[in-house]
Short mmCIF file of C-alpha atoms and ligand atoms in Angstrom, two decimals:
data_model
loop_
_atom_site.label_atom_id
_atom_site.label_comp_id
_atom_site.label_asym_id
_atom_site.label_seq_id
_atom_site.Cartn_x
_atom_site.Cartn_y
_atom_site.Cartn_z
CA MET E 1222 57.05 91.67 18.67
CA ASP E 1223 57.77 92.54 22.15
CA ARG E 1224 56.23 95.31 23.78
CA ILE E 1225 57.20 97.11 26.85
CA ARG E 1226 54.92 98.43 29.63
CA ILE E 1227 56.04 101.35 31.75
CA GLY E 1228 53.90 102.57 34.60
CA GLY E 1229 55.09 106.17 35.70
CA GLY E 1230 55.47 108.00 38.60
CA THR E 1231 58.59 106.30 40.60
CA PRO E 1232 61.66 108.13 41.31
CA LEU E 1233 64.51 106.08 40.19
CA ASN E 1234 66.86 104.94 42.60
CA GLY E 1235 70.11 102.39 42.86
CA ARG E 1236 73.02 101.82 40.38
CA ILE E 1237 72.98 101.01 37.00
CA ARG E 1238 76.04 99.44 35.49
CA ILE E 1239 77.07 100.96 32.00
CA SER E 1240 77.35 98.43 29.29
CA GLY E 1241 80.31 98.93 26.32
CA ALA E 1242 79.44 101.16 24.08
CA LYS E 1243 77.94 99.85 20.61
CA ASN E 1244 79.30 102.30 18.47
CA ALA E 1245 83.06 101.55 19.22
CA ALA E 1246 82.18 98.06 19.67
CA LEU E 1247 80.70 97.80 15.84
CA PRO E 1248 83.86 99.26 14.10
CA LEU E 1249 86.24 97.23 16.48
CA LEU E 1250 84.70 94.12 15.64
CA THR E 1251 85.26 95.44 11.67
CA ALA E 1252 88.64 95.92 12.78
CA THR E 1253 89.25 92.44 13.55
CA LEU E 1254 88.61 91.37 9.97
CA LEU E 1255 92.41 93.24 9.33
CA THR E 1256 94.54 90.58 10.97
CA ALA E 1257 94.76 86.89 10.64
CA LYS E 1258 95.81 86.70 14.47
CA THR E 1259 93.13 86.65 17.29
CA VAL E 1260 91.63 89.83 18.55
CA ARG E 1261 89.79 89.65 21.83
CA LEU E 1262 87.12 92.07 22.62
CA ARG E 1263 85.89 92.63 26.41
CA ASN E 1264 82.99 94.48 27.36
CA LEU E 1265 81.00 94.44 24.28
CA PRO E 1266 77.56 94.83 24.78
CA ASN E 1267 75.16 92.15 24.95
CA VAL E 1268 72.60 93.60 22.27
CA ALA E 1269 71.24 92.66 18.84
CA ASP E 1270 73.55 95.27 16.95
CA ILE E 1271 76.77 92.93 17.84
CA LYS E 1272 75.25 89.75 16.95
CA LEU E 1273 74.24 90.91 13.42
CA MET E 1274 77.69 92.18 12.91
CA THR E 1275 79.21 89.06 14.64
CA ALA E 1276 77.42 87.08 11.69
CA LEU E 1277 78.28 89.43 9.35
CA LEU E 1278 81.78 88.69 10.27
CA GLU E 1279 81.22 84.91 10.22
CA GLN E 1280 80.41 85.18 6.91
CA HIS E 1281 83.65 86.93 5.87
CA GLY E 1282 85.38 83.91 7.46
CA SER E 1283 85.38 84.85 11.34
CA GLU E 1284 85.47 82.02 13.95
CA VAL E 1285 83.82 83.24 17.18
CA GLU E 1286 85.05 81.95 20.59
CA HIS E 1287 83.11 83.50 23.61
CA HIS E 1288 84.55 83.59 27.00
CA GLU E 1289 82.67 83.67 30.01
CA SER E 1290 81.25 86.94 30.73
CA PRO E 1291 80.26 88.91 33.61
CA GLU E 1292 76.74 89.78 34.49
CA TYR E 1293 76.33 92.55 31.74
CA GLY E 1294 78.53 92.56 28.53
CA LEU E 1295 80.31 90.12 26.30
CA ASP E 1296 83.73 88.56 26.05
CA ALA E 1297 84.86 86.88 23.00
CA SER E 1298 87.78 86.32 20.79
CA TYR E 1299 87.49 86.85 17.14
CA THR E 1300 89.75 85.39 14.54
CA THR E 1301 89.85 85.36 11.04
CA ALA E 1302 93.06 83.24 9.70
CA LYS E 1303 91.55 83.44 5.90
CA ILE E 1304 89.10 85.79 4.42
CA THR E 1305 86.77 83.62 3.09
CA SER E 1306 83.93 85.98 1.41
CA THR E 1307 84.79 89.53 0.36
CA THR E 1308 81.15 90.08 0.29
CA ALA E 1309 79.12 91.88 2.46
CA PRO E 1310 75.32 90.93 1.38
CA TYR E 1311 72.24 93.19 1.38
CA ASP E 1312 70.38 91.15 3.64
CA LEU E 1313 73.06 91.48 6.73
CA VAL E 1314 73.67 95.28 5.48
CA ARG E 1315 70.08 96.77 5.09
CA LYS E 1316 69.51 95.91 9.11
CA MET E 1317 72.48 97.82 10.26
CA ARG E 1318 74.04 100.60 8.67
CA ALA E 1319 77.40 99.96 10.45
CA SER E 1320 77.90 97.12 8.13
CA VAL E 1321 79.27 99.40 5.96
CA LEU E 1322 82.56 99.54 8.02
CA VAL E 1323 83.81 96.00 6.87
CA LEU E 1324 84.74 98.05 3.56
CA GLY E 1325 87.65 99.57 4.70
CA PRO E 1326 89.34 96.62 6.42
CA LEU E 1327 88.26 94.18 3.51
CA VAL E 1328 89.94 96.31 0.48
CA ALA E 1329 93.18 96.93 2.77
CA ARG E 1330 93.23 93.46 3.57
CA GLU E 1331 92.27 91.31 0.59
CA GLY E 1332 92.32 94.39 -2.30
CA ASN E 1333 88.86 93.81 -2.88
CA ALA E 1334 85.51 94.04 -1.34
CA THR E 1335 81.67 94.16 -2.50
CA VAL E 1336 79.78 95.44 -0.08
CA SER E 1337 76.03 96.19 -0.28
CA LEU E 1338 75.04 99.96 -0.53
CA PRO E 1339 73.18 100.66 2.97
CA GLY E 1340 70.27 102.54 1.51
CA GLY E 1341 68.15 105.06 3.57
CA CYS E 1342 66.96 104.56 7.25
CA ALA E 1343 64.35 105.87 9.57
CA ILE E 1344 66.43 109.33 10.42
CA GLY E 1345 67.37 110.15 6.91
CA THR E 1346 69.10 109.12 3.41
CA ARG E 1347 72.40 108.60 5.39
CA PRO E 1348 74.74 108.21 1.77
CA VAL E 1349 78.38 106.62 2.23
CA ASP E 1350 80.12 109.09 -0.30
CA ILE E 1351 82.47 110.31 1.85
CA HIS E 1352 83.71 106.65 2.60
CA LEU E 1353 84.11 105.91 -1.06
CA THR E 1354 85.72 109.18 -2.13
CA ALA E 1355 88.29 108.87 0.41
CA LEU E 1356 89.00 105.16 -0.28
CA GLU E 1357 89.40 106.44 -4.05
CA THR E 1358 92.10 109.17 -2.88
CA MET E 1359 93.88 105.87 -1.66
CA GLY E 1360 94.02 104.13 -4.75
CA ALA E 1361 90.91 102.11 -5.15
CA LYS E 1362 88.51 102.13 -7.97
CA ILE E 1363 85.14 102.23 -7.18
CA GLU E 1364 82.00 100.93 -8.97
CA LEU E 1365 78.31 100.87 -7.71
CA GLU E 1366 76.51 98.48 -9.55
CA GLU E 1367 72.96 96.85 -8.59
CA GLY E 1368 72.98 98.52 -5.28
CA TYR E 1369 76.31 97.07 -4.28
CA ILE E 1370 79.77 99.02 -4.00
CA HIS E 1371 82.37 96.95 -5.97
CA ALA E 1372 85.64 98.49 -4.56
CA VAL E 1373 89.17 97.23 -5.95
CA ALA E 1374 92.77 97.83 -5.10
CA PRO E 1375 95.00 95.48 -6.79
CA ASP E 1376 98.19 96.30 -5.75
CA GLY E 1377 96.74 97.66 -2.27
CA LEU E 1378 95.77 100.91 -1.00
CA LYS E 1379 98.19 103.88 -0.62
CA GLY E 1380 98.74 106.31 2.08
CA ALA E 1381 97.43 109.63 0.97
CA GLU E 1382 95.99 112.84 2.28
CA VAL E 1383 92.17 112.51 2.97
CA VAL E 1384 90.17 115.55 3.51
CA PHE E 1385 86.93 114.97 4.91
CA PRO E 1386 84.28 117.37 2.79
CA MET E 1387 82.36 117.00 6.57
CA VAL E 1388 82.68 115.40 9.51
CA SER E 1389 81.67 111.59 9.68
CA VAL E 1390 81.92 109.42 12.10
CA GLY E 1391 82.16 105.97 9.94
CA ALA E 1392 84.26 107.56 7.18
CA THR E 1393 86.67 108.32 9.68
CA GLU E 1394 86.56 104.68 11.41
CA ASN E 1395 86.19 103.09 7.68
CA ILE E 1396 89.49 105.38 6.41
CA LEU E 1397 91.38 104.69 9.77
CA MET E 1398 91.47 101.16 9.34
CA ALA E 1399 92.12 101.14 5.53
CA ALA E 1400 95.15 103.31 6.31
CA ALA E 1401 96.63 100.68 9.18
CA LEU E 1402 97.63 98.66 6.43
CA ALA E 1403 98.00 100.86 3.32
CA ASP E 1404 101.39 101.64 2.08
CA GLY E 1405 103.20 104.76 3.24
CA GLU E 1406 101.54 107.83 5.28
CA THR E 1407 97.78 108.61 5.13
CA VAL E 1408 96.78 112.07 7.01
CA MET E 1409 93.24 112.44 7.72
CA ARG E 1410 91.68 116.04 7.69
CA ASN E 1411 88.50 116.83 9.29
CA SER E 1412 88.30 113.78 11.22
CA ALA E 1413 85.79 113.06 13.30
CA LYS E 1414 86.73 113.40 17.65
CA GLU E 1415 84.36 110.98 18.93
CA PRO E 1416 85.55 108.73 21.95
CA GLU E 1417 84.68 105.63 20.05
CA ILE E 1418 86.93 106.57 17.18
CA VAL E 1419 89.73 106.67 19.91
CA ASP E 1420 88.81 103.65 21.15
CA LEU E 1421 89.13 101.66 18.05
CA GLY E 1422 92.41 104.00 17.13
CA GLU E 1423 93.77 102.55 20.37
CA CYS E 1424 92.75 98.78 19.65
CA LEU E 1425 94.67 99.15 16.43
CA LYS E 1426 97.78 100.63 18.08
CA LYS E 1427 97.64 97.54 20.06
CA MET E 1428 97.32 95.59 17.09
CA GLY E 1429 100.63 97.38 15.63
CA ALA E 1430 99.23 100.33 13.66
CA LYS E 1431 101.05 103.26 13.86
CA ILE E 1432 98.38 106.27 14.67
CA GLU E 1433 98.98 109.79 15.99
CA GLY E 1434 96.31 112.53 16.70
CA LEU E 1435 93.34 110.21 17.62
CA GLY E 1436 90.63 112.41 19.10
CA SER E 1437 91.69 115.39 17.20
CA ASP E 1438 90.69 116.52 13.46
CA THR E 1439 93.95 115.53 11.94
CA ILE E 1440 95.06 111.69 12.45
CA ARG E 1441 98.44 110.41 10.81
CA VAL E 1442 98.51 107.13 10.12
CA GLN E 1443 101.92 105.34 9.03
CA GLY E 1444 100.30 102.22 7.02
CA VAL E 1445 102.35 98.66 8.16
CA ALA E 1446 102.48 95.62 5.80
CA GLU E 1447 100.46 93.52 8.78
CA LEU E 1448 98.89 94.11 11.98
CA GLY E 1449 98.44 91.41 14.80
CA GLY E 1450 96.55 90.22 17.77
CA ALA E 1451 95.23 92.59 20.43
CA ASP E 1452 93.30 92.14 24.04
CA HIS E 1453 91.05 95.06 24.33
CA THR E 1454 88.22 96.13 26.61
CA VAL E 1455 85.38 98.48 24.97
CA VAL E 1456 84.90 102.07 26.38
CA ALA E 1457 81.54 102.93 28.13
CA ASP E 1458 78.55 103.74 26.28
CA ARG E 1459 78.15 107.57 26.71
CA ILE E 1460 74.69 107.21 24.79
CA GLU E 1461 73.69 104.51 27.32
CA ALA E 1462 74.65 106.27 30.37
CA GLY E 1463 73.46 109.89 29.13
CA SER E 1464 70.46 107.81 28.56
CA PHE E 1465 69.87 106.71 31.88
CA ALA E 1466 71.41 110.08 33.38
CA MET E 1467 68.07 111.70 32.05
CA ALA E 1468 66.13 108.93 33.48
CA ALA E 1469 67.27 109.63 36.68
CA GLY E 1470 66.82 113.40 35.98
CA ILE E 1471 63.40 113.40 34.80
CA SER E 1472 62.08 110.79 37.27
CA ASP E 1473 63.60 113.07 40.04
CA GLY E 1474 65.78 109.94 41.41
CA ASP E 1475 69.33 109.76 42.70
CA VAL E 1476 70.93 107.00 40.65
CA VAL E 1477 74.92 106.05 40.38
CA LEU E 1478 75.70 105.33 36.97
CA GLU E 1479 78.62 102.73 37.33
CA GLY E 1480 81.95 102.28 35.03
CA VAL E 1481 81.28 105.69 33.53
CA ASP E 1482 83.65 108.88 33.61
CA ALA E 1483 82.36 112.58 33.27
CA GLU E 1484 84.79 113.10 30.40
CA LEU E 1485 82.71 110.90 28.32
CA LEU E 1486 80.04 112.42 28.82
CA GLY E 1487 81.10 116.50 28.12
CA SER E 1488 78.65 118.71 26.77
CA VAL E 1489 75.66 116.26 28.13
CA ILE E 1490 76.75 116.76 31.44
CA ASP E 1491 76.79 120.54 30.65
CA ALA E 1492 73.15 120.67 29.42
CA MET E 1493 72.09 118.64 32.24
CA ALA E 1494 73.16 121.22 34.67
CA GLU E 1495 71.80 124.03 33.00
CA ALA E 1496 68.61 122.14 33.00
CA GLY E 1497 68.77 121.56 37.15
CA ILE E 1498 70.74 117.82 37.20
CA ASP E 1499 73.97 117.65 38.85
CA VAL E 1500 76.36 114.69 37.54
CA THR E 1501 78.87 114.14 39.79
CA PRO E 1502 82.04 111.76 39.79
CA VAL E 1503 82.11 109.40 42.64
CA GLU E 1504 83.70 106.09 43.47
CA GLY E 1505 83.36 103.82 40.47
CA GLY E 1506 81.12 106.09 38.35
CA LEU E 1507 78.90 109.46 38.24
CA GLN E 1508 76.01 110.25 40.83
CA VAL E 1509 73.27 111.52 39.11
CA ARG E 1510 70.69 114.09 40.69
CA ARG E 1511 68.52 117.11 40.81
CA ASN E 1512 70.34 120.15 41.86
CA GLY E 1513 66.95 122.15 43.30
CA GLY E 1514 63.51 121.94 42.50
CA ALA E 1515 62.19 121.72 39.18
CA LEU E 1516 63.92 120.94 35.53
CA VAL E 1517 64.60 124.02 33.57
CA GLY E 1518 64.17 124.58 29.79
CA VAL E 1519 67.37 124.83 27.93
CA ASP E 1520 68.54 125.43 24.40
CA VAL E 1521 70.60 122.66 22.60
CA MET E 1522 71.88 122.19 19.32
CA THR E 1523 73.56 118.67 17.93
CA ASP E 1524 76.84 118.81 16.91
CA PRO E 1525 79.85 116.56 16.14
CA PHE E 1526 81.98 115.74 19.28
CA PRO E 1527 82.59 117.51 21.49
CA GLY E 1528 79.09 119.00 20.90
CA PHE E 1529 75.88 117.81 21.99
CA PRO E 1530 75.39 114.16 20.46
CA THR E 1531 72.47 113.65 18.12
CA ASP E 1532 72.17 110.45 19.82
CA MET E 1533 71.19 112.23 22.93
CA GLN E 1534 68.75 114.74 21.01
CA ALA E 1535 65.51 112.71 21.48
CA GLN E 1536 66.27 111.90 24.80
CA MET E 1537 66.76 115.41 25.81
CA MET E 1538 63.60 116.57 24.16
CA ALA E 1539 61.66 114.39 26.44
CA MET E 1540 63.17 115.82 29.48
CA MET E 1541 62.54 119.49 27.90
CA SER E 1542 58.75 118.39 27.76
CA VAL E 1543 58.26 118.59 31.00
CA ALA E 1544 60.72 121.69 31.97
CA LYS E 1545 59.63 124.88 32.96
CA GLY E 1546 59.37 127.42 30.31
CA ALA E 1547 60.62 126.72 26.70
CA SER E 1548 63.75 124.84 24.74
CA MET E 1549 64.77 125.43 21.37
CA ILE E 1550 66.33 121.89 20.22
CA THR E 1551 68.16 122.17 17.27
CA GLU E 1552 69.18 118.93 15.05
CA SER E 1553 72.22 119.92 12.64
CA ILE E 1554 73.65 116.24 11.89
CA PHE E 1555 70.34 114.73 10.51
CA GLU E 1556 67.50 115.72 8.39
CA ASN E 1557 64.83 113.41 9.94
CA ARG E 1558 65.41 113.13 13.46
CA PHE E 1559 61.87 114.39 14.87
CA MET E 1560 60.12 110.92 14.37
CA HIS E 1561 59.65 111.13 18.15
CA VAL E 1562 57.94 114.22 18.28
CA PRO E 1563 54.50 112.74 17.41
CA GLU E 1564 54.62 110.32 19.97
CA LEU E 1565 55.89 112.36 22.88
CA MET E 1566 52.88 114.58 21.93
CA ARG E 1567 50.39 111.89 22.03
CA MET E 1568 51.63 111.65 25.90
CA GLY E 1569 50.69 115.38 26.23
CA ALA E 1570 54.24 117.19 25.18
CA ASN E 1571 53.70 120.59 23.33
CA ILE E 1572 56.34 120.57 21.02
CA ASN E 1573 56.49 122.58 17.45
CA VAL E 1574 58.82 121.37 14.60
CA HIS E 1575 60.12 124.26 12.29
CA GLY E 1576 62.70 122.77 9.81
CA GLY E 1577 65.55 121.18 12.02
CA SER E 1578 64.45 123.20 15.02
CA ALA E 1579 62.11 121.84 17.69
CA MET E 1580 60.21 124.46 20.20
CA VAL E 1581 59.49 122.58 23.16
CA ARG E 1582 57.06 124.19 25.71
CA GLY E 1583 57.20 122.32 29.30
CA VAL E 1584 53.89 121.36 30.26
CA ASP E 1585 53.33 120.16 33.90
CA THR E 1586 52.00 116.37 33.55
CA LEU E 1587 52.42 113.40 30.33
CA THR E 1588 50.13 111.14 30.72
CA GLY E 1589 50.73 107.25 29.60
CA ALA E 1590 49.70 106.22 26.35
CA PRO E 1591 50.30 103.05 23.60
CA VAL E 1592 53.26 104.41 21.53
CA MET E 1593 55.63 103.42 18.79
CA ALA E 1594 59.58 103.15 18.85
CA THR E 1595 60.69 104.53 15.46
CA ASP E 1596 64.33 104.60 15.84
CA LEU E 1597 67.15 103.47 18.53
CA ARG E 1598 67.35 106.83 20.31
CA ALA E 1599 63.96 107.67 19.61
CA SER E 1600 62.37 104.89 21.63
CA MET E 1601 64.33 105.75 24.25
CA SER E 1602 62.71 109.06 24.60
CA LEU E 1603 59.46 107.42 24.92
CA VAL E 1604 60.66 105.71 27.86
CA LEU E 1605 62.12 108.29 29.55
CA ALA E 1606 58.80 110.35 29.17
CA ALA E 1607 56.97 106.82 30.32
CA LEU E 1608 58.71 107.15 33.52
CA ILE E 1609 56.75 110.42 34.80
CA ALA E 1610 53.73 110.02 32.49
CA GLU E 1611 50.32 109.51 34.73
CA GLY E 1612 49.28 105.85 34.30
CA ASP E 1613 50.68 103.05 32.16
CA THR E 1614 52.46 103.49 28.57
CA ILE E 1615 52.97 100.60 26.32
CA ILE E 1616 55.95 100.84 23.69
CA ASP E 1617 55.52 98.82 20.76
CA ARG E 1618 58.41 97.70 18.35
CA VAL E 1619 60.72 97.41 21.11
CA TYR E 1620 63.22 95.84 19.07
CA HIS E 1621 64.48 98.99 18.27
CA LEU E 1622 65.57 99.41 21.86
CA ASP E 1623 66.86 96.19 21.92
CA ARG E 1624 69.59 96.79 19.16
CA GLY E 1625 71.30 99.10 21.70
CA TYR E 1626 70.51 99.08 25.11
CA GLU E 1627 71.36 95.62 26.97
CA ARG E 1628 68.66 94.43 29.20
CA LEU E 1629 66.87 98.02 29.58
CA GLU E 1630 63.92 96.80 31.72
CA ASP E 1631 66.17 95.15 34.30
CA LYS E 1632 68.55 97.86 34.44
CA LEU E 1633 65.60 100.21 35.04
CA ALA E 1634 63.61 97.79 37.14
CA GLY E 1635 66.91 97.68 39.44
CA CYS E 1636 66.55 101.22 40.45
CA GLY E 1637 62.52 100.53 41.22
CA ALA E 1638 60.91 101.29 37.86
CA ASP E 1639 57.46 99.71 37.13
CA ILE E 1640 58.75 98.41 33.83
CA GLU E 1641 57.77 94.85 32.14
CA ARG E 1642 58.51 93.48 28.86
CA LEU E 1643 55.32 91.86 27.22
CA ARG E 1644 56.58 88.91 25.54
CA GLU E 1645 54.74 88.12 22.13
CA PRO E 1646 53.69 84.58 22.57
CA ALA E 1647 55.90 82.26 20.53
C1 UD1 R 47 77.35 107.41 13.76
C2 UD1 R 47 76.74 106.64 15.06
C3 UD1 R 47 75.14 107.11 14.81
C4 UD1 R 47 75.60 108.82 15.49
C5 UD1 R 47 76.52 109.55 14.18
C6 UD1 R 47 76.53 110.79 14.09
C7 UD1 R 47 77.75 104.50 14.74
C8 UD1 R 47 77.56 102.90 14.60
N1 UD1 R 47 76.80 105.34 14.48
O1 UD1 R 47 76.81 107.11 12.57
O2 UD1 R 47 75.06 106.58 16.39
O3 UD1 R 47 74.22 109.21 15.34
O4 UD1 R 47 77.44 108.54 13.83
O5 UD1 R 47 77.11 111.24 15.37
O6 UD1 R 47 78.82 104.85 15.18
N2 UD1 R 47 77.36 111.74 5.72
C9 UD1 R 47 77.30 111.78 4.23
N3 UD1 R 47 77.98 110.82 3.51
C10 UD1 R 47 78.85 110.00 4.22
C11 UD1 R 47 78.52 109.93 5.38
C12 UD1 R 47 77.88 110.49 6.21
O7 UD1 R 47 76.39 112.48 3.70
O8 UD1 R 47 79.69 109.23 3.29
C13 UD1 R 47 76.29 112.49 6.64
C14 UD1 R 47 75.30 111.59 7.02
O9 UD1 R 47 74.15 111.70 6.13
C15 UD1 R 47 74.96 112.83 8.42
C16 UD1 R 47 76.41 112.94 8.66
O10 UD1 R 47 77.21 113.11 7.57
O11 UD1 R 47 74.16 113.46 7.98
C17 UD1 R 47 76.92 112.29 9.86
O12 UD1 R 47 76.83 110.89 9.79
P1 UD1 R 47 78.13 109.89 10.15
O13 UD1 R 47 79.04 111.16 11.36
O14 UD1 R 47 78.88 109.56 8.97
O15 UD1 R 47 77.21 108.73 11.11
P2 UD1 R 47 77.19 107.25 11.07
O16 UD1 R 47 78.58 107.16 10.86
O17 UD1 R 47 76.67 106.96 10.08
#
């Protein structure tokens, strides 16, 4: 397994190109299953999860053509003239929970799907009951058998009023895709409002879907008989951008994030401003630097968009671990998303967890240590801590980072960080 070594203490200075959003690209890829025509997706991030999703699509019958890509990202066309299999096998689904997003498109287009249950994952149990209940409301019959979801709708899905009992990004996406091809109108209430869902909806509209209310909690979809092709550029990754913004802030550097605008980052910019870091729009992106001296402790609570993203919670905690004063960080989305805490503490952070809240008391210095990545965003918090720790930090299990950050070492090294990948000998 590859590891990453980071020598702390160098402020980041320079420019970082922000890739397309992994969390927009994954549902966009599954949306290509809704049509027999070609959907071209530009600005896909070149990360492991995209390769995995592409493998899943290929096994459903998709053909992929790669176009010449710029320095970062992928540009590819997906054509699924015929669905050759409606089964998403355990082997692929267990590696990536977002695989469950093939369920809505498969049932909508083929009238049936067999998708492995994603099972538990490191940050919590994460069931898919909301996806399933909503599909049932639209007329699907669902059975769970031997770890698989069997969904059938022999006469097609019917438009319906779907009220999500809690805000779920994945369920909103699955039902949005399913409703695009359903018979009649679907009204989705208590929908998630994340920019990645808006991006998915915009692409579906280019494919001919009739959707209103994207970005609000009530989305109306008028089903159509079939969808066509589209050419779509994936929205910038606000989580990658926020992560690098915090890297600039924690290291007391000055970095321009290229290809992302302030609106996408919303509450993250507000929290960073309170903590003493300015994120300012400049030509082509956002400039990040401290607005005075030290970092200051601030309280944050994660919430669905436009609230503070749970996918930025670990990175915020790394930054708060060297801020002046205390910070209370509350996780309201996932029940077990503090796995980075013991690793940060091994580097000298002072953190106490009580239930869903972590009290972080800022320390003067962190020290480099061997640490272990536990999930995608937790790993990034260790990178941030390593950037300012005294000495070397070796981060093990880097494959977590590779799932969602495109060429992280290159992007950070380009701004002066002392970082290298220690490759596992072949
Ligand atoms: C997506 C993101 C993930 C992010 C999360 C919350 C992708 C590929 N992943 O995950 O990075 O951290 O949104 O912003 O976009 N829940 C249920 N039943 C369900 C579905 C969800 O109880 O059927 C619960 C989950 O366990 C969790 C909460 O709802 O506690 C929110 O989950 P959800 O918004 O669905 O997250 P994902 O779509 O899995």
